[in-house]
PDB file of C-alpha atoms and ligand atoms in Angstrom:
ATOM      1  CA  MET A   3       9.655   1.887   5.542  1.00  0.00           C
ATOM      2  CA  ILE A   4       9.348  -0.525   2.640  1.00  0.00           C
ATOM      3  CA  ILE A   5      11.782  -3.333   3.148  1.00  0.00           C
ATOM      4  CA  ASP A   6      13.580  -4.102  -0.160  1.00  0.00           C
ATOM      5  CA  GLY A   7      13.999  -7.823  -0.340  1.00  0.00           C
ATOM      6  CA  LYS A   8      15.597  -7.688  -3.794  1.00  0.00           C
ATOM      7  CA  GLN A   9      18.400  -5.469  -2.586  1.00  0.00           C
ATOM      8  CA  ALA A  10      18.816  -7.553   0.597  1.00  0.00           C
ATOM      9  CA  ALA A  11      19.150 -10.672  -1.480  1.00  0.00           C
ATOM     10  CA  ALA A  12      21.664  -9.020  -3.839  1.00  0.00           C
ATOM     11  CA  ASP A  13      23.692  -7.856  -0.763  1.00  0.00           C
ATOM     12  CA  LEU A  14      23.590 -11.422   0.616  1.00  0.00           C
ATOM     13  CA  ARG A  15      24.748 -12.785  -2.853  1.00  0.00           C
ATOM     14  CA  VAL A  16      27.698 -10.487  -2.816  1.00  0.00           C
ATOM     15  CA  GLU A  17      28.818 -11.741   0.612  1.00  0.00           C
ATOM     16  CA  LEU A  18      28.307 -15.391  -0.594  1.00  0.00           C
ATOM     17  CA  ALA A  19      30.460 -14.818  -3.645  1.00  0.00           C
ATOM     18  CA  ALA A  20      33.232 -13.690  -1.424  1.00  0.00           C
ATOM     19  CA  GLN A  21      32.872 -16.713   0.940  1.00  0.00           C
ATOM     20  CA  VAL A  22      32.873 -18.988  -2.197  1.00  0.00           C
ATOM     21  CA  LYS A  23      36.065 -17.487  -3.460  1.00  0.00           C
ATOM     22  CA  GLN A  24      37.604 -17.858   0.127  1.00  0.00           C
ATOM     23  CA  LEU A  25      36.601 -21.703   0.210  1.00  0.00           C
ATOM     24  CA  GLN A  26      38.187 -22.019  -3.322  1.00  0.00           C
ATOM     25  CA  ASP A  27      41.431 -20.218  -2.320  1.00  0.00           C
ATOM     26  CA  GLU A  28      41.909 -21.799   0.996  1.00  0.00           C
ATOM     27  CA  LYS A  29      40.419 -25.143   0.853  1.00  0.00           C
ATOM     28  CA  ASN A  30      40.181 -25.862  -2.903  1.00  0.00           C
ATOM     29  CA  ILE A  31      36.448 -26.394  -2.619  1.00  0.00           C
ATOM     30  CA  THR A  32      33.844 -25.133  -4.895  1.00  0.00           C
ATOM     31  CA  PRO A  33      30.388 -25.432  -3.282  1.00  0.00           C
ATOM     32  CA  GLY A  34      27.942 -27.569  -5.478  1.00  0.00           C
ATOM     33  CA  LEU A  35      24.202 -27.555  -5.372  1.00  0.00           C
ATOM     34  CA  THR A  36      22.163 -30.203  -7.215  1.00  0.00           C
ATOM     35  CA  VAL A  37      18.490 -29.616  -7.862  1.00  0.00           C
ATOM     36  CA  VAL A  38      16.284 -32.549  -8.650  1.00  0.00           C
ATOM     37  CA  LEU A  39      13.063 -31.740 -10.583  1.00  0.00           C
ATOM     38  CA  VAL A  40      10.543 -34.450 -11.098  1.00  0.00           C
ATOM     39  CA  GLY A  41       7.809 -33.721 -13.836  1.00  0.00           C
ATOM     40  CA  GLU A  42       7.032 -30.629 -15.762  1.00  0.00           C
ATOM     41  CA  ASP A  43       5.217 -28.335 -13.266  1.00  0.00           C
ATOM     42  CA  PRO A  44       5.723 -24.933 -15.029  1.00  0.00           C
ATOM     43  CA  ALA A  45       5.991 -22.855 -11.850  1.00  0.00           C
ATOM     44  CA  SER A  46       8.601 -25.419 -10.578  1.00  0.00           C
ATOM     45  CA  GLN A  47      10.532 -25.080 -13.891  1.00  0.00           C
ATOM     46  CA  VAL A  48      10.775 -21.309 -13.591  1.00  0.00           C
ATOM     47  CA  TYR A  49      11.846 -21.602  -9.973  1.00  0.00           C
ATOM     48  CA  VAL A  50      14.578 -24.031 -10.739  1.00  0.00           C
ATOM     49  CA  ARG A  51      15.928 -22.035 -13.723  1.00  0.00           C
ATOM     50  CA  ASN A  52      16.338 -18.999 -11.356  1.00  0.00           C
ATOM     51  CA  LYS A  53      18.027 -21.194  -8.766  1.00  0.00           C
ATOM     52  CA  VAL A  54      20.544 -22.428 -11.408  1.00  0.00           C
ATOM     53  CA  LYS A  55      21.275 -18.916 -12.631  1.00  0.00           C
ATOM     54  CA  GLN A  56      21.882 -17.476  -9.237  1.00  0.00           C
ATOM     55  CA  THR A  57      24.015 -20.491  -8.036  1.00  0.00           C
ATOM     56  CA  ARG A  58      26.358 -19.915 -10.912  1.00  0.00           C
ATOM     57  CA  GLU A  59      26.377 -16.050 -10.411  1.00  0.00           C
ATOM     58  CA  VAL A  60      28.101 -16.599  -6.964  1.00  0.00           C
ATOM     59  CA  GLY A  61      30.566 -18.845  -8.366  1.00  0.00           C
ATOM     60  CA  MET A  62      29.229 -22.221  -7.200  1.00  0.00           C
ATOM     61  CA  ILE A  63      28.589 -25.392  -9.171  1.00  0.00           C
ATOM     62  CA  SER A  64      25.073 -25.904 -10.208  1.00  0.00           C
ATOM     63  CA  ASN A  65      23.641 -29.155 -11.410  1.00  0.00           C
ATOM     64  CA  GLU A  66      20.063 -30.092 -12.395  1.00  0.00           C
ATOM     65  CA  ILE A  67      18.631 -33.478 -12.762  1.00  0.00           C
ATOM     66  CA  LYS A  68      15.383 -33.675 -14.603  1.00  0.00           C
ATOM     67  CA  LEU A  69      13.270 -36.812 -14.195  1.00  0.00           C
ATOM     68  CA  SER A  70       9.979 -37.490 -16.016  1.00  0.00           C
ATOM     69  CA  ALA A  71       6.664 -37.242 -14.098  1.00  0.00           C
ATOM     70  CA  GLU A  72       6.506 -41.062 -14.352  1.00  0.00           C
ATOM     71  CA  THR A  73       9.630 -41.626 -12.454  1.00  0.00           C
ATOM     72  CA  THR A  74       9.118 -44.237  -9.590  1.00  0.00           C
ATOM     73  CA  GLU A  75       9.811 -43.356  -5.914  1.00  0.00           C
ATOM     74  CA  GLN A  76      12.527 -46.067  -5.938  1.00  0.00           C
ATOM     75  CA  LYS A  77      14.272 -44.565  -8.906  1.00  0.00           C
ATOM     76  CA  LEU A  78      14.212 -41.233  -7.154  1.00  0.00           C
ATOM     77  CA  LEU A  79      15.610 -42.687  -3.915  1.00  0.00           C
ATOM     78  CA  ASN A  80      18.309 -44.214  -5.973  1.00  0.00           C
ATOM     79  CA  VAL A  81      19.267 -40.931  -7.502  1.00  0.00           C
ATOM     80  CA  LEU A  82      19.479 -39.468  -4.068  1.00  0.00           C
ATOM     81  CA  ASP A  83      21.712 -42.245  -2.926  1.00  0.00           C
ATOM     82  CA  GLU A  84      24.158 -41.494  -5.670  1.00  0.00           C
ATOM     83  CA  LEU A  85      24.151 -37.690  -4.766  1.00  0.00           C
ATOM     84  CA  ASN A  86      24.652 -38.447  -1.001  1.00  0.00           C
ATOM     85  CA  ASN A  87      27.679 -40.351  -1.986  1.00  0.00           C
ATOM     86  CA  ASP A  88      29.007 -37.797  -4.310  1.00  0.00           C
ATOM     87  CA  ASP A  89      31.644 -35.564  -2.567  1.00  0.00           C
ATOM     88  CA  SER A  90      31.406 -32.747  -5.169  1.00  0.00           C
ATOM     89  CA  VAL A  91      27.745 -32.325  -4.196  1.00  0.00           C
ATOM     90  CA  HIS A  92      27.402 -30.288  -1.090  1.00  0.00           C
ATOM     91  CA  GLY A  93      23.676 -29.392  -1.332  1.00  0.00           C
ATOM     92  CA  ILE A  94      20.776 -31.497  -2.589  1.00  0.00           C
ATOM     93  CA  LEU A  95      17.366 -29.961  -3.176  1.00  0.00           C
ATOM     94  CA  VAL A  96      14.275 -31.948  -4.394  1.00  0.00           C
ATOM     95  CA  GLN A  97      11.853 -29.366  -5.944  1.00  0.00           C
ATOM     96  CA  LEU A  98       8.455 -29.745  -4.295  1.00  0.00           C
ATOM     97  CA  PRO A  99       5.619 -30.555  -4.929  1.00  0.00           C
ATOM     98  CA  LEU A 100       6.380 -34.079  -6.174  1.00  0.00           C
ATOM     99  CA  PRO A 101       3.968 -36.140  -8.331  1.00  0.00           C
ATOM    100  CA  LYS A 102       1.157 -37.688  -6.239  1.00  0.00           C
ATOM    101  CA  HIS A 103       2.547 -41.259  -6.429  1.00  0.00           C
ATOM    102  CA  ILE A 104       5.803 -40.252  -4.649  1.00  0.00           C
ATOM    103  CA  ASN A 105       5.756 -39.854  -0.867  1.00  0.00           C
ATOM    104  CA  GLU A 106       7.490 -36.560   0.122  1.00  0.00           C
ATOM    105  CA  THR A 107       8.404 -37.617   3.608  1.00  0.00           C
ATOM    106  CA  THR A 108      10.190 -40.657   2.370  1.00  0.00           C
ATOM    107  CA  VAL A 109      12.083 -38.591  -0.133  1.00  0.00           C
ATOM    108  CA  ILE A 110      13.120 -35.885   2.310  1.00  0.00           C
ATOM    109  CA  ALA A 111      14.259 -38.599   4.844  1.00  0.00           C
ATOM    110  CA  LYS A 112      16.551 -40.103   2.082  1.00  0.00           C
ATOM    111  CA  ILE A 113      18.594 -36.898   1.793  1.00  0.00           C
ATOM    112  CA  ALA A 114      21.722 -36.850   3.771  1.00  0.00           C
ATOM    113  CA  PRO A 115      20.883 -34.229   6.625  1.00  0.00           C
ATOM    114  CA  GLU A 116      24.312 -32.499   6.042  1.00  0.00           C
ATOM    115  CA  LYS A 117      23.260 -31.962   2.327  1.00  0.00           C
ATOM    116  CA  ASP A 118      19.632 -31.130   2.966  1.00  0.00           C
ATOM    117  CA  VAL A 119      19.836 -27.348   2.106  1.00  0.00           C
ATOM    118  CA  ASP A 120      16.063 -26.992   2.196  1.00  0.00           C
ATOM    119  CA  GLY A 121      16.361 -27.791   5.938  1.00  0.00           C
ATOM    120  CA  PHE A 122      13.236 -30.104   5.837  1.00  0.00           C
ATOM    121  CA  HIS A 123      15.013 -33.358   7.047  1.00  0.00           C
ATOM    122  CA  ALA A 124      13.717 -34.345  10.584  1.00  0.00           C
ATOM    123  CA  MET A 125      17.316 -34.108  11.744  1.00  0.00           C
ATOM    124  CA  ASN A 126      17.637 -30.533  10.767  1.00  0.00           C
ATOM    125  CA  SER A 127      14.193 -29.442  12.211  1.00  0.00           C
ATOM    126  CA  GLY A 128      15.006 -31.492  15.265  1.00  0.00           C
ATOM    127  CA  ARG A 129      18.292 -29.579  15.715  1.00  0.00           C
ATOM    128  CA  LEU A 130      16.411 -26.303  15.144  1.00  0.00           C
ATOM    129  CA  VAL A 131      13.883 -27.078  17.746  1.00  0.00           C
ATOM    130  CA  ASN A 132      16.876 -27.992  20.237  1.00  0.00           C
ATOM    131  CA  GLY A 133      18.617 -24.871  19.253  1.00  0.00           C
ATOM    132  CA  GLU A 134      21.747 -27.167  18.460  1.00  0.00           C
ATOM    133  CA  PRO A 135      24.406 -25.824  16.195  1.00  0.00           C
ATOM    134  CA  GLY A 136      24.816 -27.263  12.671  1.00  0.00           C
ATOM    135  CA  ALA A 137      21.216 -27.214  11.651  1.00  0.00           C
ATOM    136  CA  LEU A 138      20.479 -26.340   8.028  1.00  0.00           C
ATOM    137  CA  VAL A 139      17.543 -24.067   8.492  1.00  0.00           C
ATOM    138  CA  PRO A 140      14.630 -23.664   6.003  1.00  0.00           C
ATOM    139  CA  CYS A 141      15.336 -20.764   3.590  1.00  0.00           C
ATOM    140  CA  THR A 142      12.113 -18.710   3.568  1.00  0.00           C
ATOM    141  CA  PRO A 143      12.101 -18.468   7.343  1.00  0.00           C
ATOM    142  CA  GLN A 144      15.847 -17.336   7.350  1.00  0.00           C
ATOM    143  CA  GLY A 145      14.958 -14.792   4.826  1.00  0.00           C
ATOM    144  CA  CYS A 146      12.063 -13.444   6.973  1.00  0.00           C
ATOM    145  CA  ILE A 147      14.464 -13.060   9.957  1.00  0.00           C
ATOM    146  CA  ILE A 148      16.936 -11.215   7.907  1.00  0.00           C
ATOM    147  CA  LEU A 149      14.255  -8.832   6.593  1.00  0.00           C
ATOM    148  CA  ALA A 150      12.839  -8.229   9.988  1.00  0.00           C
ATOM    149  CA  LYS A 151      16.353  -7.152  11.145  1.00  0.00           C
ATOM    150  CA  LYS A 152      16.619  -4.661   8.104  1.00  0.00           C
ATOM    151  CA  ALA A 153      13.899  -2.829   9.819  1.00  0.00           C
ATOM    152  CA  LEU A 154      14.475  -3.378  13.519  1.00  0.00           C
ATOM    153  CA  GLY A 155      18.291  -3.878  13.817  1.00  0.00           C
ATOM    154  CA  ASP A 156      19.870  -7.087  14.954  1.00  0.00           C
ATOM    155  CA  ASN A 157      18.390  -7.123  18.512  1.00  0.00           C
ATOM    156  CA  LEU A 158      14.839  -8.577  18.269  1.00  0.00           C
ATOM    157  CA  SER A 159      14.952  -9.527  22.088  1.00  0.00           C
ATOM    158  CA  GLY A 160      11.673  -9.014  23.831  1.00  0.00           C
ATOM    159  CA  LYS A 161       9.536  -8.141  20.790  1.00  0.00           C
ATOM    160  CA  ASN A 162       6.050  -9.607  20.483  1.00  0.00           C
ATOM    161  CA  ALA A 163       6.053 -11.692  17.286  1.00  0.00           C
ATOM    162  CA  VAL A 164       2.867 -13.268  15.793  1.00  0.00           C
ATOM    163  CA  VAL A 165       3.325 -15.873  13.037  1.00  0.00           C
ATOM    164  CA  ILE A 166       0.247 -16.651  11.035  1.00  0.00           C
ATOM    165  CA  GLY A 167       0.504 -20.091   9.723  1.00  0.00           C
ATOM    166  CA  ARG A 168       1.949 -23.256  11.112  1.00  0.00           C
ATOM    167  CA  SER A 169       3.314 -25.096   8.055  1.00  0.00           C
ATOM    168  CA  ASN A 170       6.548 -27.107   8.422  1.00  0.00           C
ATOM    169  CA  ILE A 171       7.973 -25.067   5.565  1.00  0.00           C
ATOM    170  CA  VAL A 172       7.406 -21.497   6.935  1.00  0.00           C
ATOM    171  CA  GLY A 173       5.183 -21.054   9.969  1.00  0.00           C
ATOM    172  CA  LYS A 174       6.839 -23.419  12.450  1.00  0.00           C
ATOM    173  CA  PRO A 175      10.538 -22.819  11.553  1.00  0.00           C
ATOM    174  CA  VAL A 176      10.079 -19.041  11.422  1.00  0.00           C
ATOM    175  CA  ALA A 177       8.484 -19.162  14.875  1.00  0.00           C
ATOM    176  CA  LEU A 178      11.487 -21.208  16.266  1.00  0.00           C
ATOM    177  CA  LEU A 179      13.874 -18.775  14.695  1.00  0.00           C
ATOM    178  CA  LEU A 180      12.064 -15.774  16.339  1.00  0.00           C
ATOM    179  CA  LEU A 181      12.152 -17.683  19.726  1.00  0.00           C
ATOM    180  CA  GLN A 182      15.929 -18.093  19.202  1.00  0.00           C
ATOM    181  CA  GLU A 183      16.036 -14.276  18.841  1.00  0.00           C
ATOM    182  CA  ASN A 184      14.421 -14.029  22.231  1.00  0.00           C
ATOM    183  CA  CYS A 185      10.959 -12.785  20.872  1.00  0.00           C
ATOM    184  CA  THR A 186       7.730 -13.640  22.633  1.00  0.00           C
ATOM    185  CA  VAL A 187       6.149 -15.757  19.974  1.00  0.00           C
ATOM    186  CA  THR A 188       2.505 -16.533  19.244  1.00  0.00           C
ATOM    187  CA  ILE A 189       1.714 -18.999  16.405  1.00  0.00           C
ATOM    188  CA  ALA A 190      -1.851 -18.358  14.965  1.00  0.00           C
ATOM    189  CA  HIS A 191      -3.562 -20.644  12.422  1.00  0.00           C
ATOM    190  CA  SER A 192      -6.857 -21.590  10.957  1.00  0.00           C
ATOM    191  CA  ARG A 193      -8.457 -22.358  14.308  1.00  0.00           C
ATOM    192  CA  THR A 194      -7.236 -19.251  16.040  1.00  0.00           C
ATOM    193  CA  GLN A 195      -9.973 -17.127  17.568  1.00  0.00           C
ATOM    194  CA  ASP A 196     -10.133 -13.369  17.238  1.00  0.00           C
ATOM    195  CA  LEU A 197      -7.024 -13.295  14.916  1.00  0.00           C
ATOM    196  CA  GLY A 198      -7.287  -9.528  14.675  1.00  0.00           C
ATOM    197  CA  ALA A 199      -7.000  -9.107  18.424  1.00  0.00           C
ATOM    198  CA  VAL A 200      -4.040 -11.591  18.482  1.00  0.00           C
ATOM    199  CA  CYS A 201      -2.181  -9.654  15.611  1.00  0.00           C
ATOM    200  CA  ARG A 202      -2.742  -6.247  17.327  1.00  0.00           C
ATOM    201  CA  GLN A 203      -0.410  -7.291  20.129  1.00  0.00           C
ATOM    202  CA  ALA A 204       2.456  -7.858  17.659  1.00  0.00           C
ATOM    203  CA  ASP A 205       5.520  -5.797  17.248  1.00  0.00           C
ATOM    204  CA  ILE A 206       6.337  -8.231  14.329  1.00  0.00           C
ATOM    205  CA  ILE A 207       3.787 -10.002  12.139  1.00  0.00           C
ATOM    206  CA  ILE A 208       4.849 -12.761   9.895  1.00  0.00           C
ATOM    207  CA  ALA A 209       1.996 -13.729   7.409  1.00  0.00           C
ATOM    208  CA  ALA A 210       2.387 -17.266   5.889  1.00  0.00           C
ATOM    209  CA  VAL A 211      -1.318 -18.095   5.244  1.00  0.00           C
ATOM    210  CA  GLY A 212      -1.742 -18.361   1.452  1.00  0.00           C
ATOM    211  CA  ILE A 213      -4.841 -16.206   1.417  1.00  0.00           C
ATOM    212  CA  ALA A 214      -4.648 -13.076  -0.807  1.00  0.00           C
ATOM    213  CA  GLU A 215      -4.628  -9.877   1.108  1.00  0.00           C
ATOM    214  CA  PHE A 216      -5.936 -11.558   4.256  1.00  0.00           C
ATOM    215  CA  VAL A 217      -4.220  -9.424   7.042  1.00  0.00           C
ATOM    216  CA  GLN A 218      -6.332  -6.407   7.554  1.00  0.00           C
ATOM    217  CA  ALA A 219      -5.132  -2.770   8.384  1.00  0.00           C
ATOM    218  CA  ASP A 220      -7.074  -2.806  11.758  1.00  0.00           C
ATOM    219  CA  TRP A 221      -5.077  -5.934  12.821  1.00  0.00           C
ATOM    220  CA  VAL A 222      -1.805  -4.080  12.738  1.00  0.00           C
ATOM    221  CA  LYS A 223      -0.477  -2.140  15.634  1.00  0.00           C
ATOM    222  CA  PRO A 224       0.850   1.322  14.387  1.00  0.00           C
ATOM    223  CA  GLY A 225       4.561   1.012  13.700  1.00  0.00           C
ATOM    224  CA  ALA A 226       4.645  -2.708  13.633  1.00  0.00           C
ATOM    225  CA  THR A 227       6.947  -4.663  11.262  1.00  0.00           C
ATOM    226  CA  VAL A 228       5.003  -6.756   8.756  1.00  0.00           C
ATOM    227  CA  ILE A 229       6.714  -9.538   6.844  1.00  0.00           C
ATOM    228  CA  ASP A 230       4.490 -10.900   4.179  1.00  0.00           C
ATOM    229  CA  VAL A 231       5.391 -14.409   2.947  1.00  0.00           C
ATOM    230  CA  GLY A 232       2.340 -15.023   0.756  1.00  0.00           C
ATOM    231  CA  ILE A 233       2.550 -15.449  -2.958  1.00  0.00           C
ATOM    232  CA  ASN A 234      -0.984 -15.489  -4.358  1.00  0.00           C
ATOM    233  CA  ARG A 235      -1.983 -15.075  -8.057  1.00  0.00           C
ATOM    234  CA  ILE A 236      -5.287 -13.021  -8.378  1.00  0.00           C
ATOM    235  CA  GLU A 237      -7.085 -11.252 -11.123  1.00  0.00           C
ATOM    236  CA  ARG A 238      -7.840  -7.601 -10.770  1.00  0.00           C
ATOM    237  CA  ASP A 239      -9.353  -5.227 -13.449  1.00  0.00           C
ATOM    238  CA  GLY A 240      -8.943  -8.158 -15.939  1.00  0.00           C
ATOM    239  CA  LYS A 241      -5.230  -8.447 -15.233  1.00  0.00           C
ATOM    240  CA  ALA A 242      -3.290 -11.276 -13.559  1.00  0.00           C
ATOM    241  CA  LYS A 243      -1.559  -9.924 -10.472  1.00  0.00           C
ATOM    242  CA  LEU A 244       0.769 -11.314  -7.702  1.00  0.00           C
ATOM    243  CA  VAL A 245      -0.302 -10.270  -4.193  1.00  0.00           C
ATOM    244  CA  GLY A 246       0.708 -11.234  -0.658  1.00  0.00           C
ATOM    245  CA  ASP A 247      -1.208 -12.359   2.444  1.00  0.00           C
ATOM    246  CA  VAL A 248      -1.414  -8.778   3.632  1.00  0.00           C
ATOM    247  CA  ASP A 249      -3.645  -6.037   2.379  1.00  0.00           C
ATOM    248  CA  TYR A 250      -0.586  -3.977   1.297  1.00  0.00           C
ATOM    249  CA  ALA A 251      -2.341  -0.853   0.221  1.00  0.00           C
ATOM    250  CA  ASN A 252      -4.205  -0.329   3.512  1.00  0.00           C
ATOM    251  CA  VAL A 253      -1.479  -1.775   5.918  1.00  0.00           C
ATOM    252  CA  GLU A 254       1.508   0.041   4.470  1.00  0.00           C
ATOM    253  CA  PRO A 255       0.543   3.513   5.872  1.00  0.00           C
ATOM    254  CA  ILE A 256       0.106   2.005   9.459  1.00  0.00           C
ATOM    255  CA  ALA A 257       3.110  -0.404   9.552  1.00  0.00           C
ATOM    256  CA  GLY A 258       6.502   0.719  10.566  1.00  0.00           C
ATOM    257  CA  ALA A 259       8.044  -1.425   8.015  1.00  0.00           C
ATOM    258  CA  ILE A 260       6.604  -3.840   5.520  1.00  0.00           C
ATOM    259  CA  THR A 261       7.762  -6.186   2.704  1.00  0.00           C
ATOM    260  CA  PRO A 262       6.162  -5.786  -0.660  1.00  0.00           C
ATOM    261  CA  VAL A 263       4.997  -8.708  -2.776  1.00  0.00           C
ATOM    262  CA  PRO A 264       6.696  -9.266  -5.230  1.00  0.00           C
ATOM    263  CA  GLY A 265      10.128  -7.958  -4.236  1.00  0.00           C
ATOM    264  CA  GLY A 266      10.144  -8.859  -0.438  1.00  0.00           C
ATOM    265  CA  VAL A 267      10.614 -12.379   0.970  1.00  0.00           C
ATOM    266  CA  GLY A 268      10.583 -14.054  -2.374  1.00  0.00           C
ATOM    267  CA  PRO A 269      14.113 -13.051  -3.610  1.00  0.00           C
ATOM    268  CA  MET A 270      15.525 -13.995  -0.056  1.00  0.00           C
ATOM    269  CA  THR A 271      14.441 -17.627  -0.386  1.00  0.00           C
ATOM    270  CA  ILE A 272      16.899 -18.348  -3.121  1.00  0.00           C
ATOM    271  CA  ALA A 273      19.612 -16.336  -1.688  1.00  0.00           C
ATOM    272  CA  CYS A 274      19.234 -18.275   1.625  1.00  0.00           C
ATOM    273  CA  LEU A 275      19.399 -21.505  -0.276  1.00  0.00           C
ATOM    274  CA  LEU A 276      22.829 -20.462  -1.706  1.00  0.00           C
ATOM    275  CA  LYS A 277      23.844 -19.483   1.874  1.00  0.00           C
ATOM    276  CA  ASN A 278      22.851 -22.922   3.128  1.00  0.00           C
ATOM    277  CA  THR A 279      24.923 -24.556   0.315  1.00  0.00           C
ATOM    278  CA  VAL A 280      28.060 -22.547   1.174  1.00  0.00           C
ATOM    279  CA  GLU A 281      27.465 -23.577   4.859  1.00  0.00           C
ATOM    280  CA  ALA A 282      27.069 -27.230   3.894  1.00  0.00           C
ATOM    281  CA  ALA A 283      30.340 -27.017   1.857  1.00  0.00           C
ATOM    282  CA  ARG A 284      32.199 -25.346   4.669  1.00  0.00           C
ATOM    283  CA  ASN A 285      30.904 -28.121   7.197  1.00  0.00           C
ATOM    284  CA  ALA A 286      32.140 -30.800   4.800  1.00  0.00           C
ATOM    285  CA  SER A 287      35.604 -29.381   4.450  1.00  0.00           C
TER     286      SER A 287
HETATM  287  P1  NAD B  18       0.284 -23.933   4.063  1.00  0.00           P
HETATM  288  O1  NAD B  18      -1.003 -23.912   3.227  1.00  0.00           O
HETATM  289  O2  NAD B  18       1.121 -25.093   4.226  1.00  0.00           O
HETATM  290  O3  NAD B  18      -0.005 -23.281   5.421  1.00  0.00           O
HETATM  291  C1  NAD B  18      -0.860 -22.230   5.613  1.00  0.00           C
HETATM  292  C2  NAD B  18      -1.097 -22.039   7.043  1.00  0.00           C
HETATM  293  O4  NAD B  18      -2.073 -20.912   7.119  1.00  0.00           O
HETATM  294  C3  NAD B  18      -1.788 -23.215   7.820  1.00  0.00           C
HETATM  295  O5  NAD B  18      -0.826 -23.498   8.792  1.00  0.00           O
HETATM  296  C4  NAD B  18      -2.970 -22.715   8.326  1.00  0.00           C
HETATM  297  O6  NAD B  18      -3.333 -23.009   9.612  1.00  0.00           O
HETATM  298  C5  NAD B  18      -2.924 -21.215   8.222  1.00  0.00           C
HETATM  299  N1  NAD B  18      -4.278 -20.639   7.844  1.00  0.00           N
HETATM  300  C6  NAD B  18      -5.095 -21.044   6.879  1.00  0.00           C
HETATM  301  N2  NAD B  18      -6.217 -20.392   6.894  1.00  0.00           N
HETATM  302  C7  NAD B  18      -6.234 -19.492   7.937  1.00  0.00           C
HETATM  303  C8  NAD B  18      -7.084 -18.525   8.461  1.00  0.00           C
HETATM  304  N3  NAD B  18      -8.201 -18.331   8.055  1.00  0.00           N
HETATM  305  N4  NAD B  18      -6.585 -17.894   9.649  1.00  0.00           N
HETATM  306  C9  NAD B  18      -5.294 -18.139  10.126  1.00  0.00           C
HETATM  307  N5  NAD B  18      -4.542 -19.048   9.617  1.00  0.00           N
HETATM  308  C10 NAD B  18      -4.851 -19.711   8.691  1.00  0.00           C
HETATM  309  O7  NAD B  18       1.184 -22.816   3.252  1.00  0.00           O
HETATM  310  P2  NAD B  18       2.737 -22.421   3.339  1.00  0.00           P
HETATM  311  O8  NAD B  18       3.557 -23.446   2.469  1.00  0.00           O
HETATM  312  O9  NAD B  18       3.207 -22.239   4.712  1.00  0.00           O
HETATM  313  O10 NAD B  18       2.794 -21.147   2.497  1.00  0.00           O
HETATM  314  C11 NAD B  18       2.085 -19.952   2.905  1.00  0.00           C
HETATM  315  C12 NAD B  18       2.156 -18.921   1.898  1.00  0.00           C
HETATM  316  O11 NAD B  18       3.566 -18.484   1.766  1.00  0.00           O
HETATM  317  C13 NAD B  18       1.659 -19.292   0.549  1.00  0.00           C
HETATM  318  O12 NAD B  18       1.114 -18.133  -0.047  1.00  0.00           O
HETATM  319  C14 NAD B  18       2.908 -19.681  -0.241  1.00  0.00           C
HETATM  320  O13 NAD B  18       2.809 -19.497  -1.601  1.00  0.00           O
HETATM  321  C15 NAD B  18       3.880 -18.756   0.320  1.00  0.00           C
HETATM  322  N6  NAD B  18       5.340 -19.120   0.262  1.00  0.00           N
HETATM  323  C16 NAD B  18       6.186 -18.257  -0.069  1.00  0.00           C
HETATM  324  C17 NAD B  18       7.589 -18.576  -0.136  1.00  0.00           C
HETATM  325  C18 NAD B  18       8.532 -17.564  -0.664  1.00  0.00           C
HETATM  326  O14 NAD B  18       9.560 -17.899  -1.057  1.00  0.00           O
HETATM  327  N7  NAD B  18       8.208 -16.245  -0.660  1.00  0.00           N
HETATM  328  C19 NAD B  18       7.984 -19.771   0.253  1.00  0.00           C
HETATM  329  C20 NAD B  18       6.947 -20.693   0.742  1.00  0.00           C
HETATM  330  C21 NAD B  18       5.672 -20.408   0.691  1.00  0.00           C
END
């Protein structure tokens, strides 16, 4: 089975549009998302354009604040202060990476936790660790769980899950979500020994490594569900190509279910960002 992330994201947006309408009808609230972009990184600009478009499509208010690459850290913190105090803004997202002279940790800590729709604030990651309600959970990891459930159904209890990668953005939070789903979770990383043997135990593999076509066919137990988070640009036969962290051509025949790249986890990330914004607006009401 090829897990269709584009379709899953479209389905989620339909659900969210209905929830937005309900918030408008019942509470007179329109969820608002503000994205702050510092500098002119071309990949970030494309990503932000997509966010703005999709936010509007589900009926939410979308604002974009563009600051020059020379913006000081203090100026950015002041902008965040204003957004934190603006009741029409329910979600704030600072597009990463930031220019080198700005400290990402300081900036993330400045965002009001209840508006931190990326889920990177220590308050939200702490709540996720503790399993407390009210956490805004990072978007890509949420997308991974939704896609795994498309293949396996809602009950992931007792499954062996191997997460490859331990970043704060993907690896760690997705491992915590799998634990909440009662999976037996292994987090593998760059120092893991005999990664192939570790992966062969897995009913679910989540690959978040950032190395093109890294996960090999003989690491995958027949029938396993493989969620590929990687986005890697490579050149093949003289053409630029986007590939994941999984050797898709050879793994697909062995896996029970697999996400393609593109069209798998990627589309779910923005859809889950919208989901977090609706949740933040609901919590604020
Ligand atoms: P990262 O560089 O922060 O983390 C990579 C992780 O991989 C590290 O924890 C490291 O320990 C592990 N690793 C590196 N080499 C390894 C090896 N040889 N064996 C085992 N583990 C190894 O990356 P990230 O931010 O977590 O992103 C991972 C990938 O996911 C990237 O390709 C990124 O572009 C992609 N990504 C996609 C989305 C999306 O929306 N689809 C979102 C975020 C990240």
